[in-house]
Tab-separated table of C-alpha atoms in Angstrom:
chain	number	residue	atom	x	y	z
A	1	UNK	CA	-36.125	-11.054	16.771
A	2	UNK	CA	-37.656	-10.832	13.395
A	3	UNK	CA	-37.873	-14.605	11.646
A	4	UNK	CA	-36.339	-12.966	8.488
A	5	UNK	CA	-33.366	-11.360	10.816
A	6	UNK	CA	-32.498	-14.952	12.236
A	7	UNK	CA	-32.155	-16.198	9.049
A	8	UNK	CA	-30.555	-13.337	7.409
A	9	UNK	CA	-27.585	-13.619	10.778
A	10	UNK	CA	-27.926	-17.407	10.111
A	11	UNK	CA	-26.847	-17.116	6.462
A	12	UNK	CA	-24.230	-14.890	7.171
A	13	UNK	CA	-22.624	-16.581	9.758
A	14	UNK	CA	-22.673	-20.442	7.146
A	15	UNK	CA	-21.340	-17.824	4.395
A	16	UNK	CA	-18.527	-16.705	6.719
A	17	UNK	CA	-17.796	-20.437	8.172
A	18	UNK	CA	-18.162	-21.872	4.648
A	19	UNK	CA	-14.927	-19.068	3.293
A	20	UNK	CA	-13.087	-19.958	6.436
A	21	UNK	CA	-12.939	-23.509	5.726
A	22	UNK	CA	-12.350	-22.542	1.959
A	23	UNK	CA	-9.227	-20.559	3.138
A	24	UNK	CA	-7.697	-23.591	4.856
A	25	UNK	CA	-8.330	-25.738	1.874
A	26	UNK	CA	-6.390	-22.642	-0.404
A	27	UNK	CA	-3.360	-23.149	2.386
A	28	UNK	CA	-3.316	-26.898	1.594
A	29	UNK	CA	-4.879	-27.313	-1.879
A	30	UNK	CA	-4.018	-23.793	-3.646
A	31	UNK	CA	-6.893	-22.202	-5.293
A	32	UNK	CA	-7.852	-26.020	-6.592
A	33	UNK	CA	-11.370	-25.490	-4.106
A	34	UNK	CA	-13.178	-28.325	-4.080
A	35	UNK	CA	-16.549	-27.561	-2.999
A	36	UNK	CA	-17.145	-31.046	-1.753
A	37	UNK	CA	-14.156	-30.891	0.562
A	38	UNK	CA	-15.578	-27.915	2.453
A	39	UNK	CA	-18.950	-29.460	2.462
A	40	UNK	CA	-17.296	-32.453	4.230
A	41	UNK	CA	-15.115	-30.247	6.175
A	42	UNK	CA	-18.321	-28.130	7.387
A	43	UNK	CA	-20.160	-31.612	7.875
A	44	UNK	CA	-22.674	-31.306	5.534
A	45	UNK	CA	-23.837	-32.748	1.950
A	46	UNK	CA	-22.787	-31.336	-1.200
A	47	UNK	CA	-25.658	-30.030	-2.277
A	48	UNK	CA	-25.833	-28.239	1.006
A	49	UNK	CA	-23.001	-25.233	-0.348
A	50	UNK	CA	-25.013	-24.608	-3.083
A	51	UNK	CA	-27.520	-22.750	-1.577
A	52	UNK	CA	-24.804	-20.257	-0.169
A	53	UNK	CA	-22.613	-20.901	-3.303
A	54	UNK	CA	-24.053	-21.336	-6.354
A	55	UNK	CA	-20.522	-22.239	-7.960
A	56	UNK	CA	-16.539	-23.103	-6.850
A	57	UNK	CA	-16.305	-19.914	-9.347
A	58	UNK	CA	-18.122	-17.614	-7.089
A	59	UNK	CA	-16.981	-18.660	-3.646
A	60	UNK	CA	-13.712	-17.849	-5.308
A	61	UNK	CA	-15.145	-14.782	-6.487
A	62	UNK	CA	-16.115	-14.250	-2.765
A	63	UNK	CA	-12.780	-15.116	-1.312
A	64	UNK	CA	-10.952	-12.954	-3.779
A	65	UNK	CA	-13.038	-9.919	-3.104
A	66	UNK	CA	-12.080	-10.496	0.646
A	67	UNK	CA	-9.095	-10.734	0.326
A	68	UNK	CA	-8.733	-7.109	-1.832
A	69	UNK	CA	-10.555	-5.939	0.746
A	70	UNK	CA	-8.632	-6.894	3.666
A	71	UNK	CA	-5.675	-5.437	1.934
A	72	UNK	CA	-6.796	-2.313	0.795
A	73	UNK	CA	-8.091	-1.606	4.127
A	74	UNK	CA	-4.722	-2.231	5.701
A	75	UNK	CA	-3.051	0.094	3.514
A	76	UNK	CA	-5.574	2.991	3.668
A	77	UNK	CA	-5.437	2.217	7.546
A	78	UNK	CA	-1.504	2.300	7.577
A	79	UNK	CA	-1.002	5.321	5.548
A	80	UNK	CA	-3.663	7.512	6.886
A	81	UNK	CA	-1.880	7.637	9.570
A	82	UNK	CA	0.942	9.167	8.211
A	83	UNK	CA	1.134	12.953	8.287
A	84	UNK	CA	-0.125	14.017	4.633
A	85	UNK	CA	2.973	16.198	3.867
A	86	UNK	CA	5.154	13.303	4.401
A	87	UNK	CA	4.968	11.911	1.238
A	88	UNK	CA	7.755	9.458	0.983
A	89	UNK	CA	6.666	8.255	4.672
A	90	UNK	CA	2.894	7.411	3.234
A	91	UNK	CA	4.600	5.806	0.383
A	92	UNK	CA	6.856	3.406	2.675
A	93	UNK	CA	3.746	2.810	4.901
A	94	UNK	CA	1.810	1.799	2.297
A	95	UNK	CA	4.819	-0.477	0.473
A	96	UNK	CA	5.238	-2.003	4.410
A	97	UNK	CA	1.658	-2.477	5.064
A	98	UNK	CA	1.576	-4.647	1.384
A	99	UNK	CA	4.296	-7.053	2.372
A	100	UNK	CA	3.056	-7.355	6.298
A	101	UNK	CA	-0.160	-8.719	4.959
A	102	UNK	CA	1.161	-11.024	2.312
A	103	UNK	CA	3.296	-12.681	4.781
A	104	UNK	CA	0.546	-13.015	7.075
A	105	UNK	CA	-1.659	-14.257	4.704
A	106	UNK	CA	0.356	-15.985	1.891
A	107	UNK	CA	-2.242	-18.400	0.660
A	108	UNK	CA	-4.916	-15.344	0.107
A	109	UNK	CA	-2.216	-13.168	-1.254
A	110	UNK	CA	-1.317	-16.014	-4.015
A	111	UNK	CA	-4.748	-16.060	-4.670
A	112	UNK	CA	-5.189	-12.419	-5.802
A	113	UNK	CA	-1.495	-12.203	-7.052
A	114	UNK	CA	-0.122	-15.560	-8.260
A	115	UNK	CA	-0.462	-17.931	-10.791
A	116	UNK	CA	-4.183	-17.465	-12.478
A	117	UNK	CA	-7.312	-20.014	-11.745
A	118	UNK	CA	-7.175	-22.542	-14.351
A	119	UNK	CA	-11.075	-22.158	-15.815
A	120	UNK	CA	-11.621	-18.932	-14.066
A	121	UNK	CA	-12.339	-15.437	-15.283
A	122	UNK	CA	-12.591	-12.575	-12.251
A	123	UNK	CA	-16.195	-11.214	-12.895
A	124	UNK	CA	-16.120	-7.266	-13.239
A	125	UNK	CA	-17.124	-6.182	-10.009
A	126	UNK	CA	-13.741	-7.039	-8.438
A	127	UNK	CA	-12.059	-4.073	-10.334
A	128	UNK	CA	-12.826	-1.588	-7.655
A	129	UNK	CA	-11.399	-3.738	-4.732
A	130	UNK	CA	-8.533	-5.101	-7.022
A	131	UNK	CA	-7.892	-1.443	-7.418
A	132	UNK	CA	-8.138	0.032	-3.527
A	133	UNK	CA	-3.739	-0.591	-2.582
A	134	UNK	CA	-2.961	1.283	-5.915
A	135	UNK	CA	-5.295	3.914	-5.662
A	136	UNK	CA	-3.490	5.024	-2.472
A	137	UNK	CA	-0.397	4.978	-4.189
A	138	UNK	CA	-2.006	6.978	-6.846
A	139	UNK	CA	-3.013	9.614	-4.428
A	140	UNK	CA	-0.071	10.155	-2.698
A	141	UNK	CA	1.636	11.253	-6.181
A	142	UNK	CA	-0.635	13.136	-6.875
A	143	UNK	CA	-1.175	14.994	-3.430
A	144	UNK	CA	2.835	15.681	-3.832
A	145	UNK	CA	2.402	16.903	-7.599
A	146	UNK	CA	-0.194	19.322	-6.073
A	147	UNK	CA	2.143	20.535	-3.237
A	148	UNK	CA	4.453	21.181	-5.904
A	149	UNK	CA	6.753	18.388	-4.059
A	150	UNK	CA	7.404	15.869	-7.103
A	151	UNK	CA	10.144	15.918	-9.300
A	152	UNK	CA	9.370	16.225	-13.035
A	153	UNK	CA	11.753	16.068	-15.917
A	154	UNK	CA	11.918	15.228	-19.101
A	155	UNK	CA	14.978	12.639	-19.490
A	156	UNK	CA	13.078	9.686	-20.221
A	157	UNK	CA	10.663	10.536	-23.127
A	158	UNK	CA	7.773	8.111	-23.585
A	159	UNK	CA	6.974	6.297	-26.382
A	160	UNK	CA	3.278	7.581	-27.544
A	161	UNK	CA	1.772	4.101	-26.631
A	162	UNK	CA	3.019	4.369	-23.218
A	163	UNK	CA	1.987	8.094	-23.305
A	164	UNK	CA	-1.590	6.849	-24.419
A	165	UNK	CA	-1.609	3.604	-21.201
A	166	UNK	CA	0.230	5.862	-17.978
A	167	UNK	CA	-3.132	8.589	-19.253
A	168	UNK	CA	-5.513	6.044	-19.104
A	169	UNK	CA	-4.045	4.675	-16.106
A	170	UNK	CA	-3.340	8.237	-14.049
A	171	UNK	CA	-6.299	10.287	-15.571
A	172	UNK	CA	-8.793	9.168	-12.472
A	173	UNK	CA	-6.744	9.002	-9.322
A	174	UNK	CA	-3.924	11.525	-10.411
A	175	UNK	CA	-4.955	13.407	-12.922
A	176	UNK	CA	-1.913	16.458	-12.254
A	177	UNK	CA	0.576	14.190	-12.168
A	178	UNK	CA	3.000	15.033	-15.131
A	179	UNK	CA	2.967	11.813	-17.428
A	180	UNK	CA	6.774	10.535	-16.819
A	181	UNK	CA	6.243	10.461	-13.172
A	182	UNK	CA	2.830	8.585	-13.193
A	183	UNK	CA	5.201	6.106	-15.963
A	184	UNK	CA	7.964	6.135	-13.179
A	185	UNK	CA	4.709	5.242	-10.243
A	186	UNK	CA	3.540	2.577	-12.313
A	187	UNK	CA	7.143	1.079	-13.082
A	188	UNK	CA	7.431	1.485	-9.131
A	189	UNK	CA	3.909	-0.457	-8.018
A	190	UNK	CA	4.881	-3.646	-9.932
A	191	UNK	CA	8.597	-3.316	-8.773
A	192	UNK	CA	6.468	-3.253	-5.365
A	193	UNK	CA	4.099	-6.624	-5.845
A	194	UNK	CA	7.329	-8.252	-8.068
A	195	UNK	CA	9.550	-8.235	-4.320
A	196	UNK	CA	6.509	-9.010	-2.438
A	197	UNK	CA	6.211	-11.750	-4.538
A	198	UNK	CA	9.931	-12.780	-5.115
A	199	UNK	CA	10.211	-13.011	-1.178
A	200	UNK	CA	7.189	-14.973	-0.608
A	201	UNK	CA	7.653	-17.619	-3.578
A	202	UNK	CA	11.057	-18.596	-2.511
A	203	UNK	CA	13.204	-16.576	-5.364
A	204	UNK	CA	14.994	-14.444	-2.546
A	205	UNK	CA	15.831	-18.049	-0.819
A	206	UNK	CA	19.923	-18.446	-0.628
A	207	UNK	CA	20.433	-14.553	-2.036
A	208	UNK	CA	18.789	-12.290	0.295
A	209	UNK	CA	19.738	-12.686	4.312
A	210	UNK	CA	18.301	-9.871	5.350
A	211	UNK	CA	14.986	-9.631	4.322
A	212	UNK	CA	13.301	-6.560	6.057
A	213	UNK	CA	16.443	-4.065	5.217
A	214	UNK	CA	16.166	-5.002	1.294
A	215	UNK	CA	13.157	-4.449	0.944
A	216	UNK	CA	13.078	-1.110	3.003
A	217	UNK	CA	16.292	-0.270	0.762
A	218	UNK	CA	14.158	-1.216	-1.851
A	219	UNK	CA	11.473	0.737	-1.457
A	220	UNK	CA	13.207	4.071	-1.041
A	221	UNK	CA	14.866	3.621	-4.437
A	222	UNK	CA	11.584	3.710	-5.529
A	223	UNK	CA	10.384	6.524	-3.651
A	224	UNK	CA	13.305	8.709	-5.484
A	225	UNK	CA	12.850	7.315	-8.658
A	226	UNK	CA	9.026	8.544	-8.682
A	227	UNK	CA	10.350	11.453	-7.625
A	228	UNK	CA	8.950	12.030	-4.211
């Protein structure tokens, strides 16, 4: 093997070790990384992390964007296997795939969806994984508005400011989705992350016993409110 290759495999694996031991340091510390605590945790000087890292900013950066990732992949996984005319099953996959992995992985999921970094500002090149769950969502809508398979009526008139945001919003990944139901998807994705996050945060603690039926119950509300 190639000198170059050895150290390109060698780098990778320290970059993967070094956001392992990051991760246990978000389940203990929050996203308060100290970069001299994983140095000592990975046994080496300070300095050391800087040659993989050049900031705590951008191995959060790099933990953030893995963490998008790993979710987005789950839910394009989960709801690709869903038969495509089945549209309220993709959306419930896709709804049960997001709360699976934030209970699996609270400390990542508060990372991308809780309280922000104090001092940090998510560079722009996270848009595209921050955007990968919704996006499905997105497409499902507008798969069903193209079957002919969504409801659309005009009860809830929009105010043109709203008009002017669910566009902006709906114009790339459902573009034939009338513009009350894309307001109605919208309304439905944060009602989505808002019970992921109520349950995982402790504000469903002493109210809700039965944790997997709510939210299924939930979800299907929200299904036939978007109209699918």
């Amino acid at each position: 093997m190639k000198a170059t290759n050895i150290r390109a495999r060698v780098r990778a694996e320290m970059t993967e070790e070094i956001k392992t031991i990051a991760r246990r340091h978000l389940a203990t510390d929050g996203a308060n990384l100290s970069l001299r605590a994983v140095a000592r945790d990975l046994g080496v000087v300070s300095s050391a992390i800087y040659r993989y890292f050049a900031s705590r900013d951008e191995l959060l950066t790099a933990l953030i964007l893995d963490a998008y990732n790993s979710l987005g992949r789950t839910v394009e996984d989960r709801e690709r296997a869903v038969a495509r005319d089945d549209f309220t099953g993709r959306w419930m996959a896709v709804c049960d795939s997001v709360r699976e992995w934030a209970l699996e992985r609270p400390h990542e999921y508060a990372l991308i969806y809780g309280s922000p970094v104090p001092g940090y500002q998510a560079p722009q090149d996270t848009v595209a994984a921050a955007t990968r769950a919704v996006t499905v969502l997105g497409t499902i809508i507008q798969d069903a508005a193209v079957a002919g398979r969504v409801r659309d009526d005009t009860t809830e008139p929009l105010a043109a400011a709203v008009v002017e945001d669910v566009r902006r919003a709906g114009s790339v990944i459902a573009p034939d989705v009338p513009d009350v139901v894309t307001a109605r998807a919208l309304s439905a994705w944060v009602t989505l992350f808002g019970s992921v996050s109520f349950e995982l945060f402790g504000q469903l603690n002493n109210v809700v016993l039965h944790r997997d039926e709510f939210f299924a119950h939930q979800m299907r509300v929200q299904a036939r409110f978007v109209g699918i």
